[in-house]
PDB file of C-alpha atoms and ligand atoms in Angstrom:
ATOM      1  CA  MET A1253       8.034 -37.915 -43.564  1.00 97.00           C
ATOM      2  CA  GLU A1254      11.184 -35.902 -44.597  1.00 97.00           C
ATOM      3  CA  LYS A1255      13.689 -34.131 -42.456  1.00 97.00           C
ATOM      4  CA  TYR A1256      16.083 -31.445 -43.295  1.00 95.00           C
ATOM      5  CA  ASN A1257      18.670 -29.421 -41.378  1.00 95.00           C
ATOM      6  CA  ILE A1258      19.297 -25.733 -41.528  1.00 93.00           C
ATOM      7  CA  THR A1259      22.764 -24.651 -40.955  1.00 94.00           C
ATOM      8  CA  SER A1260      24.321 -21.252 -40.287  1.00 95.00           C
ATOM      9  CA  GLU A1261      27.988 -20.409 -40.507  1.00 95.00           C
ATOM     10  CA  VAL A1262      29.614 -18.234 -37.731  1.00 97.00           C
ATOM     11  CA  ALA A1263      33.278 -17.139 -37.804  1.00 98.00           C
ATOM     12  CA  VAL A1264      34.713 -15.962 -34.510  1.00 98.00           C
ATOM     13  CA  TYR A1265      37.583 -13.448 -34.745  1.00 98.00           C
ATOM     14  CA  GLN A1266      39.839 -12.071 -32.184  1.00 96.00           C
ATOM     15  CA  ASP A1267      40.433  -8.407 -32.260  1.00 92.00           C
ATOM     16  CA  ASP A1268      43.743  -8.570 -34.110  1.00 95.00           C
ATOM     17  CA  GLU A1269      42.212 -10.948 -36.747  1.00 98.00           C
ATOM     18  CA  LEU A1270      39.568  -8.453 -37.771  1.00 97.00           C
ATOM     19  CA  SER A1271      39.976  -6.257 -40.885  1.00 98.00           C
ATOM     20  CA  ALA A1272      40.770  -2.619 -40.082  1.00 97.00           C
ATOM     21  CA  GLU A1273      37.126  -1.764 -41.253  1.00 98.00           C
ATOM     22  CA  ASP A1274      35.444  -4.345 -39.028  1.00 98.00           C
ATOM     23  CA  ARG A1275      37.569  -3.416 -36.101  1.00 98.00           C
ATOM     24  CA  GLU A1276      36.505   0.282 -36.597  1.00 98.00           C
ATOM     25  CA  LEU A1277      32.766  -0.752 -36.671  1.00 98.00           C
ATOM     26  CA  VAL A1278      33.111  -2.855 -33.651  1.00 98.00           C
ATOM     27  CA  GLU A1279      34.849  -0.076 -31.781  1.00 98.00           C
ATOM     28  CA  LEU A1280      32.143   2.320 -32.753  1.00 98.00           C
ATOM     29  CA  ALA A1281      29.420  -0.060 -31.626  1.00 98.00           C
ATOM     30  CA  LYS A1282      31.132  -0.265 -28.238  1.00 98.00           C
ATOM     31  CA  LYS A1283      31.342   3.456 -28.077  1.00 98.00           C
ATOM     32  CA  ALA A1284      27.696   3.795 -28.912  1.00 98.00           C
ATOM     33  CA  THR A1285      26.677   1.821 -25.871  1.00 98.00           C
ATOM     34  CA  GLN A1286      27.644   4.852 -23.855  1.00 98.00           C
ATOM     35  CA  GLN A1287      24.960   6.946 -25.630  1.00 98.00           C
ATOM     36  CA  SER A1288      22.266   4.394 -24.616  1.00 98.00           C
ATOM     37  CA  TYR A1289      19.217   5.717 -22.705  1.00 98.00           C
ATOM     38  CA  SER A1290      18.460   2.658 -20.560  1.00 98.00           C
ATOM     39  CA  PRO A1291      17.415   3.870 -17.032  1.00 98.00           C
ATOM     40  CA  TYR A1292      15.061   0.871 -16.651  1.00 98.00           C
ATOM     41  CA  SER A1293      17.077  -2.132 -17.857  1.00 98.00           C
ATOM     42  CA  HIS A1294      20.633  -0.638 -17.269  1.00 98.00           C
ATOM     43  CA  PHE A1295      21.547  -2.746 -20.329  1.00 98.00           C
ATOM     44  CA  GLN A1296      23.450  -0.508 -22.797  1.00 98.00           C
ATOM     45  CA  VAL A1297      23.465  -1.735 -26.347  1.00 98.00           C
ATOM     46  CA  GLY A1298      25.341  -0.012 -29.209  1.00 98.00           C
ATOM     47  CA  ALA A1299      25.086  -0.584 -32.969  1.00 98.00           C
ATOM     48  CA  ALA A1300      27.291   0.744 -35.781  1.00 98.00           C
ATOM     49  CA  LEU A1301      26.637   0.141 -39.468  1.00 98.00           C
ATOM     50  CA  ARG A1302      28.585   0.745 -42.575  1.00 98.00           C
ATOM     51  CA  LEU A1303      26.824   1.814 -45.859  1.00 98.00           C
ATOM     52  CA  GLU A1304      28.110   0.796 -49.228  1.00 98.00           C
ATOM     53  CA  ASP A1305      29.887   4.135 -49.656  1.00 98.00           C
ATOM     54  CA  GLY A1306      31.710   3.879 -46.366  1.00 98.00           C
ATOM     55  CA  THR A1307      29.294   6.097 -44.306  1.00 98.00           C
ATOM     56  CA  ILE A1308      28.991   4.913 -40.716  1.00 98.00           C
ATOM     57  CA  VAL A1309      25.724   5.348 -38.805  1.00 98.00           C
ATOM     58  CA  THR A1310      25.416   4.434 -35.118  1.00 98.00           C
ATOM     59  CA  GLY A1311      22.621   3.964 -32.699  1.00 98.00           C
ATOM     60  CA  SER A1312      21.875   2.863 -29.147  1.00 98.00           C
ATOM     61  CA  ASN A1313      18.819   1.583 -27.300  1.00 98.00           C
ATOM     62  CA  GLN A1314      16.283   4.171 -26.212  1.00 98.00           C
ATOM     63  CA  GLU A1315      13.963   3.203 -23.449  1.00 98.00           C
ATOM     64  CA  ASN A1316      10.760   4.705 -22.079  1.00 98.00           C
ATOM     65  CA  ALA A1317       8.754   4.700 -18.713  1.00 98.00           C
ATOM     66  CA  SER A1318       6.262   2.848 -20.943  1.00 98.00           C
ATOM     67  CA  TYR A1319       8.400  -0.139 -21.268  1.00 98.00           C
ATOM     68  CA  PRO A1320       7.326  -1.665 -24.532  1.00 97.00           C
ATOM     69  CA  LEU A1321       8.116   1.594 -26.453  1.00 98.00           C
ATOM     70  CA  ALA A1322      11.813   1.047 -25.998  1.00 98.00           C
ATOM     71  CA  LEU A1323      13.567   0.816 -29.233  1.00 98.00           C
ATOM     72  CA  CYS A1324      16.721  -1.468 -29.751  1.00 98.00           C
ATOM     73  CA  ALA A1325      20.091  -0.130 -30.803  1.00 98.00           C
ATOM     74  CA  GLU A1326      19.958  -1.971 -34.087  1.00 98.00           C
ATOM     75  CA  ARG A1327      16.664  -0.475 -35.190  1.00 98.00           C
ATOM     76  CA  THR A1328      17.605   2.915 -33.971  1.00 98.00           C
ATOM     77  CA  ALA A1329      20.724   2.777 -36.318  1.00 98.00           C
ATOM     78  CA  LEU A1330      18.973   1.048 -39.226  1.00 98.00           C
ATOM     79  CA  PHE A1331      15.928   3.317 -39.376  1.00 98.00           C
ATOM     80  CA  HIS A1332      18.148   6.358 -39.185  1.00 98.00           C
ATOM     81  CA  ALA A1333      20.527   5.162 -41.839  1.00 98.00           C
ATOM     82  CA  GLN A1334      17.515   4.381 -44.198  1.00 98.00           C
ATOM     83  CA  HIS A1335      15.973   7.740 -43.580  1.00 98.00           C
ATOM     84  CA  GLU A1336      19.253   9.666 -44.246  1.00 98.00           C
ATOM     85  CA  HIS A1337      20.532   7.475 -47.050  1.00 98.00           C
ATOM     86  CA  PRO A1338      17.569   5.682 -48.697  1.00 97.00           C
ATOM     87  CA  ASP A1339      19.741   4.867 -51.733  1.00 97.00           C
ATOM     88  CA  LYS A1340      22.532   3.087 -49.937  1.00 98.00           C
ATOM     89  CA  ASN A1341      22.559  -0.522 -48.805  1.00 98.00           C
ATOM     90  CA  VAL A1342      24.066  -1.582 -45.465  1.00 98.00           C
ATOM     91  CA  VAL A1343      27.128  -3.789 -45.922  1.00 98.00           C
ATOM     92  CA  ALA A1344      27.770  -4.429 -42.197  1.00 98.00           C
ATOM     93  CA  LEU A1345      26.294  -3.981 -38.825  1.00 98.00           C
ATOM     94  CA  ALA A1346      28.167  -4.440 -35.419  1.00 98.00           C
ATOM     95  CA  ILE A1347      26.470  -4.753 -32.061  1.00 98.00           C
ATOM     96  CA  ALA A1348      27.898  -4.585 -28.499  1.00 98.00           C
ATOM     97  CA  ALA A1349      26.365  -4.577 -25.091  1.00 98.00           C
ATOM     98  CA  TYR A1350      27.672  -3.049 -21.858  1.00 98.00           C
ATOM     99  CA  ALA A1351      26.163  -3.710 -18.369  1.00 97.00           C
ATOM    100  CA  ASN A1352      27.357  -3.888 -14.770  1.00 96.00           C
ATOM    101  CA  GLY A1353      30.429  -1.871 -15.728  1.00 97.00           C
ATOM    102  CA  HIS A1354      31.805  -4.221 -18.463  1.00 97.00           C
ATOM    103  CA  PHE A1355      31.241  -5.611 -21.918  1.00 97.00           C
ATOM    104  CA  TYR A1356      30.055  -9.128 -21.863  1.00 89.00           C
ATOM    105  CA  PRO A1357      32.333 -11.955 -22.810  1.00 92.00           C
ATOM    106  CA  GLU A1358      29.725 -13.638 -24.966  1.00 93.00           C
ATOM    107  CA  PRO A1359      28.106 -11.494 -27.768  1.00 95.00           C
ATOM    108  CA  ILE A1360      24.538 -10.564 -27.586  1.00 91.00           C
ATOM    109  CA  SER A1361      22.395 -11.582 -30.459  1.00 94.00           C
ATOM    110  CA  PRO A1362      19.740  -9.294 -31.954  1.00 97.00           C
ATOM    111  CA  CYS A1363      16.105  -9.752 -30.783  1.00 98.00           C
ATOM    112  CA  GLY A1364      13.662 -11.285 -33.158  1.00 97.00           C
ATOM    113  CA  ALA A1365      12.126  -7.943 -34.025  1.00 98.00           C
ATOM    114  CA  CYS A1366      15.560  -6.481 -34.983  1.00 98.00           C
ATOM    115  CA  ARG A1367      16.312  -9.669 -37.042  1.00 98.00           C
ATOM    116  CA  GLN A1368      13.007  -8.991 -38.949  1.00 98.00           C
ATOM    117  CA  VAL A1369      13.985  -5.345 -39.646  1.00 98.00           C
ATOM    118  CA  MET A1370      17.567  -6.367 -40.645  1.00 98.00           C
ATOM    119  CA  LEU A1371      16.059  -8.907 -43.012  1.00 98.00           C
ATOM    120  CA  GLU A1372      13.897  -6.263 -44.704  1.00 98.00           C
ATOM    121  CA  VAL A1373      16.953  -4.136 -45.237  1.00 98.00           C
ATOM    122  CA  GLU A1374      18.674  -7.073 -47.033  1.00 97.00           C
ATOM    123  CA  ASP A1375      15.520  -7.633 -49.044  1.00 96.00           C
ATOM    124  CA  ARG A1376      15.121  -3.961 -49.925  1.00 96.00           C
ATOM    125  CA  TYR A1377      18.559  -3.544 -51.384  1.00 96.00           C
ATOM    126  CA  LYS A1378      18.994  -7.258 -52.489  1.00 96.00           C
ATOM    127  CA  ARG A1379      22.430  -7.207 -50.909  1.00 97.00           C
ATOM    128  CA  PRO A1380      23.719  -9.256 -47.920  1.00 97.00           C
ATOM    129  CA  MET A1381      24.426  -7.402 -44.582  1.00 98.00           C
ATOM    130  CA  ARG A1382      27.260  -8.875 -42.532  1.00 98.00           C
ATOM    131  CA  VAL A1383      26.471  -9.093 -38.822  1.00 98.00           C
ATOM    132  CA  LEU A1384      29.281  -8.596 -36.266  1.00 98.00           C
ATOM    133  CA  LEU A1385      28.361  -9.615 -32.690  1.00 98.00           C
ATOM    134  CA  TYR A1386      30.936  -8.273 -30.260  1.00 98.00           C
ATOM    135  CA  GLY A1387      31.946 -10.074 -27.054  1.00 97.00           C
ATOM    136  CA  THR A1388      35.103  -9.824 -25.037  1.00 97.00           C
ATOM    137  CA  SER A1389      35.930 -13.384 -25.927  1.00 97.00           C
ATOM    138  CA  GLY A1390      35.666 -12.729 -29.726  1.00 98.00           C
ATOM    139  CA  THR A1391      33.468 -11.154 -32.411  1.00 98.00           C
ATOM    140  CA  HIS A1392      31.088 -13.564 -34.025  1.00 98.00           C
ATOM    141  CA  VAL A1393      30.509 -12.752 -37.698  1.00 98.00           C
ATOM    142  CA  ILE A1394      27.625 -13.966 -39.721  1.00 98.00           C
ATOM    143  CA  SER A1395      27.705 -13.211 -43.435  1.00 97.00           C
ATOM    144  CA  THR A1396      23.932 -12.694 -43.977  1.00 98.00           C
ATOM    145  CA  VAL A1397      20.847 -11.962 -41.940  1.00 98.00           C
ATOM    146  CA  ARG A1398      19.296 -15.044 -43.432  1.00 96.00           C
ATOM    147  CA  ASP A1399      21.579 -17.068 -41.238  1.00 96.00           C
ATOM    148  CA  LEU A1400      20.200 -15.392 -38.192  1.00 96.00           C
ATOM    149  CA  LEU A1401      16.590 -15.824 -39.224  1.00 96.00           C
ATOM    150  CA  PRO A1402      15.740 -18.994 -40.935  1.00 91.00           C
ATOM    151  CA  PHE A1403      12.169 -19.358 -42.546  1.00 93.00           C
ATOM    152  CA  GLN A1404      12.149 -15.665 -43.714  1.00 93.00           C
ATOM    153  CA  PHE A1405       8.930 -13.689 -44.105  1.00 93.00           C
ATOM    154  CA  ILE A1406       9.841 -11.194 -46.727  1.00 91.00           C
ATOM    155  CA  SER A1407       8.194  -9.161 -49.528  1.00 91.00           C
ATOM    156  CA  GLU A1408       8.137 -12.282 -51.784  1.00 91.00           C
ATOM    157  CA  SER A1409       6.158 -14.145 -49.144  1.00 92.00           C
ATOM    158  CA  LEU A1410       3.193 -11.825 -49.759  1.00 93.00           C
ATOM    159  CA  LYS A1411       3.069 -12.826 -53.376  1.00 92.00           C
ATOM    160  CA  LYS A1412       2.657 -16.584 -52.857  1.00 68.00           C
TER     161      LYS A1412
HETATM  162  N1  LIG B1685      18.171  -4.424 -26.645  1.00 90.06           N
HETATM  163  C1  LIG B1685      18.771  -3.982 -27.782  1.00 90.06           C
HETATM  164  O1  LIG B1685      19.025  -2.692 -27.919  1.00 90.06           O
HETATM  165  N2  LIG B1685      19.254  -4.801 -28.705  1.00 90.06           N
HETATM  166  C2  LIG B1685      19.158  -6.161 -28.684  1.00 90.06           C
HETATM  167  O2  LIG B1685      19.557  -6.928 -29.575  1.00 90.06           O
HETATM  168  C3  LIG B1685      18.578  -6.747 -27.448  1.00 90.06           C
HETATM  169  C4  LIG B1685      18.002  -5.852 -26.469  1.00 90.06           C
HETATM  170  C5  LIG B1685      17.854  -3.474 -25.587  1.00 90.06           C
HETATM  171  C6  LIG B1685      16.291  -3.369 -25.461  1.00 90.06           C
HETATM  172  C7  LIG B1685      16.185  -2.884 -23.999  1.00 90.06           C
HETATM  173  O3  LIG B1685      16.318  -1.533 -23.979  1.00 90.06           O
HETATM  174  C8  LIG B1685      17.327  -3.516 -23.374  1.00 90.06           C
HETATM  175  O4  LIG B1685      18.322  -3.915 -24.425  1.00 90.06           O
HETATM  176  C9  LIG B1685      17.071  -4.708 -22.573  1.00 90.06           C
HETATM  177  O5  LIG B1685      16.329  -5.628 -23.211  1.00 90.06           O
END
């Protein structure tokens, strides 16, 4: 029997420690929470991503009376970005959540489905995507989606 550990590195930044670009992305993710359509959960999620040429695309969660049809903020932004700019990779994606009249102290982490979609974007462009998880106590920065989703199932997995 053999054992091994998988580690992920997370850096926690205060607002004044973030680069101007990252701060802008976080602010836009926070702003995007206000465009959420979430009459069922009342949990407003915003996402903002930056493409390699600096273009920013935002998204928010979009719910439905048929609950499972809801689409998370991350996927709303990612799919739109890939539709509008299929030739540009995503360098960073920021996420924020607002509920009960405030942003949460601890950051929310993307759901499993969104992690899989984020992974596909890294795989598609063969470039890492930085993930910025905003909370009022700090922004948690992960330098690649691979650190959020160990044991990846990607295009290469289909060829084995
Ligand atoms: N949600 C997101 O938009 N992103 C996440 O990372 C987690 C969950 C949405 C889905 C649903 O509209 C609401 O938050 C409550 O789960």
